[in-house]
């Protein structure tokens, strides 16, 4: 090293890389694979700052910013309040949870988030019986209206599909059960809440289409995560399966979920997540010895094999310091860039992260006791919706 030279992260002042302008360096970083792009944040302070700078963040992928969630308190007005908590658990919310840039609604529900876009259900201000969907980008405050179908007001599960690296267009999925399909209760068959049809909307065509689901008997839990990648929608379903659909609403595969230990008490803590380009499944179960564990599985790339590999197991004692029952906590997200999961647990709805590689837990903040559903007689936790900002200006809403 020449006398007087100084290190700057992994760059040396006066080196060819150090002499690049911010615009050129940003353009170079934006062209490397996503995982490598994330590593660039650790090279130097200058490189890290590029990701958050207003002039450059449109070109660079952003990390997990935090979570949207709701609280219900019958003694408060309004009874339902919407919140956003940063992923660090500290500081002022990075996003305004009111979404005040959306006009003309009497109430608004956030149903899903996919790669920076939110899917919301909006009830009309002039006629509370009417509703439509809104797809919006909180980072740019751009939004488009998606018209309702004949079933929208009765549908409990609607999800959003969007892959900006593939297309600027998005897809909305409605999963229509027997009741929403207006089948008489005396003619119900199969499991409770059986899905009869799937309606899909494409912002490319601007129209809805629906596809009947035949020769399959499954229901989708109201709070099941919608995981959209490789242009396929994945959802955990009853009983013991993951169902997958293409953007036309066709059922592609039903994937059996990972096996549970024999003679154990299965819990409803079963859901799918995506991280680092792979599909994960998290479940909680008890063992014959009475010990409760959280298990994380990863799916083989060949869906037809339905082969899950156990990636990680951690006891409830390691996570919480007690033999927590499965119903007392929810895995709400996997970090998109690393082997970290986020959990909400306990009466105070404590948000925590857990790093699988080093088996370390971090308590982030208490979100409060009112994080529960308005429509549940029990303390069922509200959905916690992870949000990664998207700073591109375009929001395709038509051909």
Short mmCIF file of C-alpha atoms in Angstrom, two decimals:
data_model
loop_
_atom_site.label_atom_id
_atom_site.label_comp_id
_atom_site.label_asym_id
_atom_site.label_seq_id
_atom_site.Cartn_x
_atom_site.Cartn_y
_atom_site.Cartn_z
CA UNK A 1 0.00 0.00 0.00
CA UNK A 2 1.42 3.41 -0.94
CA UNK A 3 2.33 5.71 1.93
CA UNK A 4 -0.49 7.97 2.98
CA UNK A 5 -3.26 5.88 1.38
CA UNK A 6 -6.38 5.14 3.49
CA UNK A 7 -8.85 2.29 3.53
CA UNK A 8 -12.52 3.09 2.89
CA UNK A 9 -14.36 -0.11 3.66
CA UNK A 10 -12.99 -2.41 0.99
CA UNK A 11 -12.21 0.51 -1.32
CA UNK A 12 -8.96 2.46 -1.32
CA UNK A 13 -9.10 6.19 -1.85
CA UNK A 14 -7.68 6.95 -5.25
CA UNK A 15 -8.57 3.50 -6.64
CA UNK A 16 -10.53 3.30 -9.92
CA UNK A 17 -13.74 2.26 -8.06
CA UNK A 18 -13.44 5.13 -5.61
CA UNK A 19 -13.23 7.60 -8.49
CA UNK A 20 -16.56 6.49 -9.97
CA UNK A 21 -19.44 8.96 -9.63
CA UNK A 22 -22.47 7.95 -7.58
CA UNK A 23 -24.60 7.66 -10.74
CA UNK A 24 -22.17 5.27 -12.43
CA UNK A 25 -21.65 3.21 -9.26
CA UNK A 26 -25.42 2.94 -8.76
CA UNK A 27 -25.89 1.76 -12.33
CA UNK A 28 -23.22 -0.92 -11.86
CA UNK A 29 -24.69 -2.19 -8.57
CA UNK A 30 -28.19 -2.32 -10.05
CA UNK A 31 -27.01 -4.81 -12.70
CA UNK A 32 -25.59 -7.47 -10.38
CA UNK A 33 -27.70 -10.35 -8.97
CA UNK A 34 -30.04 -9.45 -6.12
CA UNK A 35 -28.18 -11.34 -3.39
CA UNK A 36 -24.88 -9.76 -4.43
CA UNK A 37 -26.56 -6.37 -4.52
CA UNK A 38 -27.53 -6.76 -0.86
CA UNK A 39 -23.89 -7.58 0.00
CA UNK A 40 -22.85 -4.30 -1.59
CA UNK A 41 -24.36 -2.46 1.38
CA UNK A 42 -21.54 -3.80 3.56
CA UNK A 43 -18.65 -2.67 1.32
CA UNK A 44 -18.44 0.91 2.51
CA UNK A 45 -20.52 3.67 4.07
CA UNK A 46 -20.77 5.38 0.70
CA UNK A 47 -22.16 2.24 -0.93
CA UNK A 48 -24.68 1.72 1.88
CA UNK A 49 -25.92 5.30 1.61
CA UNK A 50 -26.65 4.88 -2.09
CA UNK A 51 -29.53 2.51 -1.27
CA UNK A 52 -31.38 5.09 0.83
CA UNK A 53 -30.55 8.21 -1.22
CA UNK A 54 -33.64 9.65 -2.93
CA UNK A 55 -31.85 10.06 -6.27
CA UNK A 56 -30.66 6.45 -6.48
CA UNK A 57 -33.08 4.22 -4.56
CA UNK A 58 -35.34 3.80 -7.61
CA UNK A 59 -32.64 1.71 -9.27
CA UNK A 60 -31.61 -0.35 -6.25
CA UNK A 61 -33.55 -3.13 -4.47
CA UNK A 62 -34.76 -2.20 -1.01
CA UNK A 63 -34.81 -4.34 2.12
CA UNK A 64 -37.65 -5.18 4.51
CA UNK A 65 -38.85 -1.92 6.05
CA UNK A 66 -41.45 -3.11 8.55
CA UNK A 67 -44.99 -4.39 9.03
CA UNK A 68 -48.54 -3.10 8.60
CA UNK A 69 -51.05 -4.32 11.17
CA UNK A 70 -54.35 -3.33 12.79
CA UNK A 71 -55.62 -3.01 16.32
CA UNK A 72 -59.17 -3.39 17.58
CA UNK A 73 -60.44 -1.82 20.80
CA UNK A 74 -64.18 -1.55 21.39
CA UNK A 75 -63.66 1.24 23.94
CA UNK A 76 -61.86 3.46 21.44
CA UNK A 77 -63.03 5.61 18.54
CA UNK A 78 -62.42 4.61 15.90
CA UNK A 79 -62.50 1.04 17.15
CA UNK A 80 -60.10 -0.10 14.44
CA UNK A 81 -56.75 1.61 14.00
CA UNK A 82 -54.00 0.83 11.49
CA UNK A 83 -50.30 0.90 12.39
CA UNK A 84 -46.87 0.47 10.86
CA UNK A 85 -43.84 -0.62 12.86
CA UNK A 86 -40.30 -0.43 11.54
CA UNK A 87 -38.39 -3.68 11.22
CA UNK A 88 -35.94 -2.44 13.87
CA UNK A 89 -38.82 -1.84 16.29
CA UNK A 90 -37.52 1.70 16.83
CA UNK A 91 -38.18 5.22 15.59
CA UNK A 92 -41.06 6.96 13.83
CA UNK A 93 -42.88 4.80 11.26
CA UNK A 94 -41.15 4.91 7.89
CA UNK A 95 -44.58 4.68 6.22
CA UNK A 96 -47.81 6.56 6.99
CA UNK A 97 -50.17 3.67 7.87
CA UNK A 98 -53.27 5.78 7.19
CA UNK A 99 -52.53 5.78 3.44
CA UNK A 100 -54.08 9.25 3.44
CA UNK A 101 -53.25 9.74 -0.25
CA UNK A 102 -56.13 7.37 -1.10
CA UNK A 103 -59.34 9.46 -1.40
CA UNK A 104 -63.03 8.78 -1.00
CA UNK A 105 -63.51 5.74 1.22
CA UNK A 106 -65.42 5.08 4.43
CA UNK A 107 -63.12 2.24 5.46
CA UNK A 108 -60.06 0.51 4.07
CA UNK A 109 -58.57 -2.93 4.72
CA UNK A 110 -55.04 -3.93 3.71
CA UNK A 111 -55.34 -7.48 2.40
CA UNK A 112 -51.88 -8.20 1.04
CA UNK A 113 -48.51 -6.77 0.05
CA UNK A 114 -46.33 -8.06 -2.76
CA UNK A 115 -42.96 -6.56 -3.74
CA UNK A 116 -43.88 -3.03 -2.68
CA UNK A 117 -47.51 -2.89 -3.79
CA UNK A 118 -50.48 -3.10 -1.41
CA UNK A 119 -53.82 -4.72 -2.18
CA UNK A 120 -56.59 -2.91 -0.29
CA UNK A 121 -60.35 -3.38 -0.06
CA UNK A 122 -62.12 -0.02 -0.08
CA UNK A 123 -65.72 0.58 0.97
CA UNK A 124 -67.44 3.43 -0.86
CA UNK A 125 -67.93 6.71 1.02
CA UNK A 126 -71.34 7.46 -0.51
CA UNK A 127 -72.67 3.90 -0.38
CA UNK A 128 -71.22 1.65 2.38
CA UNK A 129 -72.63 -1.42 0.59
CA UNK A 130 -70.33 -0.91 -2.40
CA UNK A 131 -66.65 -1.81 -2.50
CA UNK A 132 -63.74 -2.11 -4.86
CA UNK A 133 -60.07 -2.95 -4.67
CA UNK A 134 -57.20 -0.49 -4.74
CA UNK A 135 -53.63 -1.43 -5.60
CA UNK A 136 -51.22 1.24 -4.41
CA UNK A 137 -47.55 2.00 -3.88
CA UNK A 138 -47.03 3.81 -0.54
CA UNK A 139 -43.48 4.81 -1.51
CA UNK A 140 -44.65 6.83 -4.53
CA UNK A 141 -48.32 7.37 -3.51
CA UNK A 142 -49.46 6.04 -6.89
CA UNK A 143 -52.65 3.97 -6.98
CA UNK A 144 -55.18 2.35 -9.31
CA UNK A 145 -58.70 1.04 -8.76
CA UNK A 146 -59.56 -2.58 -9.51
CA UNK A 147 -63.31 -3.11 -9.99
CA UNK A 148 -65.12 -5.60 -7.78
CA UNK A 149 -66.58 -8.88 -9.01
CA UNK A 150 -70.00 -10.25 -8.14
CA UNK A 151 -68.34 -12.14 -5.28
CA UNK A 152 -65.89 -9.55 -3.90
CA UNK A 153 -67.98 -8.41 -0.94
CA UNK A 154 -68.27 -12.03 0.27
CA UNK A 155 -64.77 -13.27 -0.51
CA UNK A 156 -62.59 -13.73 2.57
CA UNK A 157 -59.27 -14.43 0.83
CA UNK A 158 -57.91 -12.11 -1.88
CA UNK A 159 -54.21 -11.86 -2.70
CA UNK A 160 -51.86 -9.84 -4.92
CA UNK A 161 -49.24 -11.08 -7.38
CA UNK A 162 -46.51 -8.75 -8.63
CA UNK A 163 -42.95 -9.37 -9.83
CA UNK A 164 -41.35 -6.09 -11.00
CA UNK A 165 -38.32 -7.95 -12.37
CA UNK A 166 -40.66 -9.86 -14.71
CA UNK A 167 -43.39 -7.34 -15.56
CA UNK A 168 -44.78 -3.98 -14.48
CA UNK A 169 -48.27 -5.52 -14.43
CA UNK A 170 -49.92 -7.04 -11.37
CA UNK A 171 -52.52 -9.75 -10.73
CA UNK A 172 -55.32 -9.96 -8.15
CA UNK A 173 -56.60 -13.36 -7.00
CA UNK A 174 -60.01 -13.99 -5.39
CA UNK A 175 -60.56 -17.40 -3.78
CA UNK A 176 -64.31 -17.97 -3.83
CA UNK A 177 -65.70 -20.45 -1.33
CA UNK A 178 -69.05 -22.26 -1.37
CA UNK A 179 -70.88 -19.53 0.52
CA UNK A 180 -69.56 -16.68 -1.64
CA UNK A 181 -70.40 -18.75 -4.73
CA UNK A 182 -74.01 -18.70 -3.43
CA UNK A 183 -74.40 -22.44 -3.07
CA UNK A 184 -77.27 -23.39 -0.78
CA UNK A 185 -75.98 -24.71 2.55
CA UNK A 186 -77.94 -27.92 2.07
CA UNK A 187 -75.78 -28.61 -0.99
CA UNK A 188 -72.42 -27.95 0.69
CA UNK A 189 -70.00 -30.83 0.33
CA UNK A 190 -66.43 -31.49 1.34
CA UNK A 191 -64.59 -29.43 3.92
CA UNK A 192 -66.00 -26.27 5.49
CA UNK A 193 -65.13 -23.26 3.34
CA UNK A 194 -64.28 -25.36 0.29
CA UNK A 195 -62.95 -23.24 -2.60
CA UNK A 196 -65.25 -23.51 -5.63
CA UNK A 197 -63.60 -21.07 -8.03
CA UNK A 198 -60.71 -18.64 -8.42
CA UNK A 199 -61.20 -15.22 -10.04
CA UNK A 200 -58.12 -13.43 -11.39
CA UNK A 201 -57.59 -9.86 -12.58
CA UNK A 202 -54.69 -8.73 -14.74
CA UNK A 203 -53.72 -5.07 -14.99
CA UNK A 204 -52.48 -5.93 -18.47
CA UNK A 205 -55.97 -6.79 -19.78
CA UNK A 206 -58.02 -4.84 -17.25
CA UNK A 207 -60.61 -7.64 -16.94
CA UNK A 208 -61.52 -10.40 -14.51
CA UNK A 209 -61.81 -14.07 -15.42
CA UNK A 210 -62.80 -17.00 -13.25
CA UNK A 211 -61.81 -20.64 -13.23
CA UNK A 212 -63.68 -23.45 -11.50
CA UNK A 213 -61.71 -25.64 -9.07
CA UNK A 214 -62.66 -29.24 -9.73
CA UNK A 215 -61.76 -32.60 -8.19
CA UNK A 216 -60.06 -31.00 -5.20
CA UNK A 217 -61.30 -30.56 -1.67
CA UNK A 218 -59.55 -27.79 0.25
CA UNK A 219 -60.21 -24.56 2.11
CA UNK A 220 -57.86 -21.61 2.60
CA UNK A 221 -57.53 -19.99 6.06
CA UNK A 222 -58.48 -16.31 6.07
CA UNK A 223 -54.99 -15.22 7.18
CA UNK A 224 -53.01 -17.61 4.97
CA UNK A 225 -50.00 -15.85 3.46
CA UNK A 226 -50.06 -15.29 -0.28
CA UNK A 227 -46.61 -16.10 -1.68
CA UNK A 228 -46.18 -15.05 -5.32
CA UNK A 229 -42.97 -15.88 -7.14
CA UNK A 230 -42.04 -17.51 -10.44
CA UNK A 231 -45.46 -16.18 -11.58
CA UNK A 232 -47.21 -18.68 -9.27
CA UNK A 233 -49.41 -17.97 -6.25
CA UNK A 234 -48.79 -20.27 -3.26
CA UNK A 235 -51.06 -20.58 -0.20
CA UNK A 236 -51.25 -22.94 2.76
CA UNK A 237 -54.60 -24.72 2.81
CA UNK A 238 -56.64 -27.14 4.92
CA UNK A 239 -55.81 -29.94 5.28
CA UNK A 240 -52.05 -30.41 5.22
CA UNK A 241 -51.33 -28.98 1.78
CA UNK A 242 -49.98 -25.99 -0.13
CA UNK A 243 -52.03 -25.06 -3.21
CA UNK A 244 -50.54 -23.29 -6.24
CA UNK A 245 -52.23 -21.31 -9.02
CA UNK A 246 -51.12 -19.65 -12.22
CA UNK A 247 -52.18 -16.10 -13.16
CA UNK A 248 -55.23 -17.47 -15.03
CA UNK A 249 -56.52 -19.10 -11.83
CA UNK A 250 -55.69 -22.65 -12.85
CA UNK A 251 -54.81 -25.01 -10.02
CA UNK A 252 -51.31 -26.29 -10.81
CA UNK A 253 -50.16 -28.51 -7.92
CA UNK A 254 -51.25 -29.45 -4.44
CA UNK A 255 -48.13 -29.96 -2.36
CA UNK A 256 -48.27 -32.03 0.79
CA UNK A 257 -46.91 -30.23 3.84
CA UNK A 258 -43.94 -31.54 5.84
CA UNK A 259 -44.58 -34.52 8.12
CA UNK A 260 -45.26 -34.01 11.80
CA UNK A 261 -43.79 -36.23 14.52
CA UNK A 262 -46.02 -39.22 15.38
CA UNK A 263 -48.50 -38.89 18.22
CA UNK A 264 -48.04 -35.13 18.50
CA UNK A 265 -50.56 -32.36 18.92
CA UNK A 266 -50.59 -30.51 15.59
CA UNK A 267 -51.16 -26.76 15.73
CA UNK A 268 -52.65 -24.34 13.21
CA UNK A 269 -49.31 -22.49 13.02
CA UNK A 270 -48.62 -23.61 9.45
CA UNK A 271 -47.78 -21.18 6.66
CA UNK A 272 -45.62 -20.61 3.60
CA UNK A 273 -43.04 -17.88 3.02
CA UNK A 274 -40.50 -16.91 0.38
CA UNK A 275 -36.90 -15.93 1.09
CA UNK A 276 -33.79 -15.83 -1.07
CA UNK A 277 -35.68 -17.35 -3.99
CA UNK A 278 -36.95 -20.44 -2.12
CA UNK A 279 -40.29 -21.50 -0.66
CA UNK A 280 -40.32 -22.15 3.09
CA UNK A 281 -42.87 -23.70 5.41
CA UNK A 282 -43.04 -23.01 9.15
CA UNK A 283 -44.96 -25.17 11.59
CA UNK A 284 -45.16 -25.72 15.32
CA UNK A 285 -45.79 -29.04 16.98
CA UNK A 286 -45.52 -30.89 20.24
CA UNK A 287 -43.61 -34.09 20.82
CA UNK A 288 -44.31 -37.18 22.87
CA UNK A 289 -42.16 -35.72 25.65
CA UNK A 290 -44.34 -32.61 25.80
CA UNK A 291 -41.67 -30.38 24.27
CA UNK A 292 -42.88 -27.81 21.74
CA UNK A 293 -40.77 -26.83 18.73
CA UNK A 294 -40.84 -24.50 15.76
CA UNK A 295 -39.64 -26.16 12.55
CA UNK A 296 -38.61 -24.53 9.29
CA UNK A 297 -38.67 -26.50 6.02
CA UNK A 298 -37.55 -25.67 2.47
CA UNK A 299 -39.20 -27.06 -0.67
CA UNK A 300 -37.28 -28.90 -3.37
CA UNK A 301 -37.38 -27.11 -6.73
CA UNK A 302 -39.35 -29.97 -8.30
CA UNK A 303 -42.91 -29.27 -7.09
CA UNK A 304 -44.12 -32.62 -8.32
CA UNK A 305 -42.02 -34.43 -5.73
CA UNK A 306 -43.55 -32.48 -2.82
CA UNK A 307 -40.23 -32.94 -1.05
CA UNK A 308 -39.48 -30.76 1.95
CA UNK A 309 -36.08 -30.66 3.68
CA UNK A 310 -35.82 -29.71 7.33
CA UNK A 311 -33.75 -26.52 7.52
CA UNK A 312 -34.00 -25.59 11.19
CA UNK A 313 -35.64 -26.59 14.47
CA UNK A 314 -35.78 -24.49 17.61
CA UNK A 315 -37.58 -25.22 20.86
CA UNK A 316 -40.09 -22.82 22.35
CA UNK A 317 -37.85 -22.69 25.39
CA UNK A 318 -35.01 -21.26 23.27
CA UNK A 319 -37.35 -18.76 21.66
CA UNK A 320 -39.39 -17.57 24.60
CA UNK A 321 -37.84 -19.00 27.75
CA UNK A 322 -40.90 -21.15 28.37
CA UNK A 323 -42.76 -24.11 26.88
CA UNK A 324 -45.08 -21.86 24.92
CA UNK A 325 -48.25 -23.35 23.46
CA UNK A 326 -48.48 -23.24 19.68
CA UNK A 327 -51.50 -20.91 19.65
CA UNK A 328 -49.64 -18.18 21.56
CA UNK A 329 -47.44 -16.98 18.70
CA UNK A 330 -47.30 -16.43 14.93
CA UNK A 331 -44.41 -16.51 12.50
CA UNK A 332 -45.21 -13.38 10.47
CA UNK A 333 -42.34 -13.16 7.96
CA UNK A 334 -39.02 -14.44 6.70
CA UNK A 335 -36.38 -11.84 5.92
CA UNK A 336 -36.05 -11.73 2.11
CA UNK A 337 -32.22 -11.58 2.20
CA UNK A 338 -31.06 -13.79 5.07
CA UNK A 339 -31.96 -16.69 7.39
CA UNK A 340 -34.01 -14.63 9.82
CA UNK A 341 -37.64 -15.01 10.87
CA UNK A 342 -39.98 -12.59 12.62
CA UNK A 343 -42.41 -13.69 15.32
CA UNK A 344 -45.20 -12.01 17.30
CA UNK A 345 -46.05 -13.71 20.60
CA UNK A 346 -47.79 -13.31 23.95
CA UNK A 347 -50.59 -11.15 25.32
CA UNK A 348 -48.62 -7.96 24.64
CA UNK A 349 -47.90 -9.09 21.05
CA UNK A 350 -44.15 -8.80 21.37
CA UNK A 351 -42.33 -8.51 18.05
CA UNK A 352 -39.06 -10.44 17.90
CA UNK A 353 -36.57 -11.64 15.30
CA UNK A 354 -34.68 -14.91 15.35
CA UNK A 355 -31.48 -15.57 13.39
CA UNK A 356 -31.34 -19.23 12.44
CA UNK A 357 -27.63 -19.32 11.58
CA UNK A 358 -26.43 -18.20 15.00
CA UNK A 359 -29.60 -19.09 16.97
CA UNK A 360 -29.91 -15.56 18.36
CA UNK A 361 -33.17 -13.86 19.28
CA UNK A 362 -33.78 -10.12 19.42
CA UNK A 363 -36.78 -8.56 21.16
CA UNK A 364 -37.85 -5.54 19.08
CA UNK A 365 -40.95 -4.02 20.69
CA UNK A 366 -44.36 -4.68 22.26
CA UNK A 367 -47.17 -3.90 19.83
CA UNK A 368 -49.97 -3.94 22.41
CA UNK A 369 -52.91 -6.10 23.43
CA UNK A 370 -55.35 -4.76 20.84
CA UNK A 371 -53.66 -6.56 17.91
CA UNK A 372 -56.59 -8.88 17.40
CA UNK A 373 -59.43 -9.37 14.96
CA UNK A 374 -62.67 -7.43 15.36
CA UNK A 375 -64.67 -10.47 14.25
CA UNK A 376 -63.13 -13.06 16.55
CA UNK A 377 -64.49 -14.02 19.94
CA UNK A 378 -60.98 -15.11 20.91
CA UNK A 379 -57.70 -13.21 20.82
CA UNK A 380 -56.81 -14.25 17.28
CA UNK A 381 -53.95 -12.03 16.20
CA UNK A 382 -54.42 -9.54 13.39
CA UNK A 383 -52.46 -10.17 10.17
CA UNK A 384 -48.98 -8.63 10.16
CA UNK A 385 -48.12 -7.70 6.58
CA UNK A 386 -44.41 -7.30 5.71
CA UNK A 387 -43.52 -4.34 3.49
CA UNK A 388 -40.51 -3.80 1.20
CA UNK A 389 -40.53 -0.34 -0.48
CA UNK A 390 -40.65 0.00 -4.24
CA UNK A 391 -39.54 3.41 -5.54
CA UNK A 392 -40.24 2.98 -9.26
CA UNK A 393 -42.80 5.48 -10.48
CA UNK A 394 -44.78 3.25 -12.84
CA UNK A 395 -47.88 1.36 -11.73
CA UNK A 396 -49.29 -0.46 -14.74
CA UNK A 397 -53.07 -0.29 -14.82
CA UNK A 398 -53.91 -1.20 -18.37
CA UNK A 399 -52.68 -2.64 -21.65
#
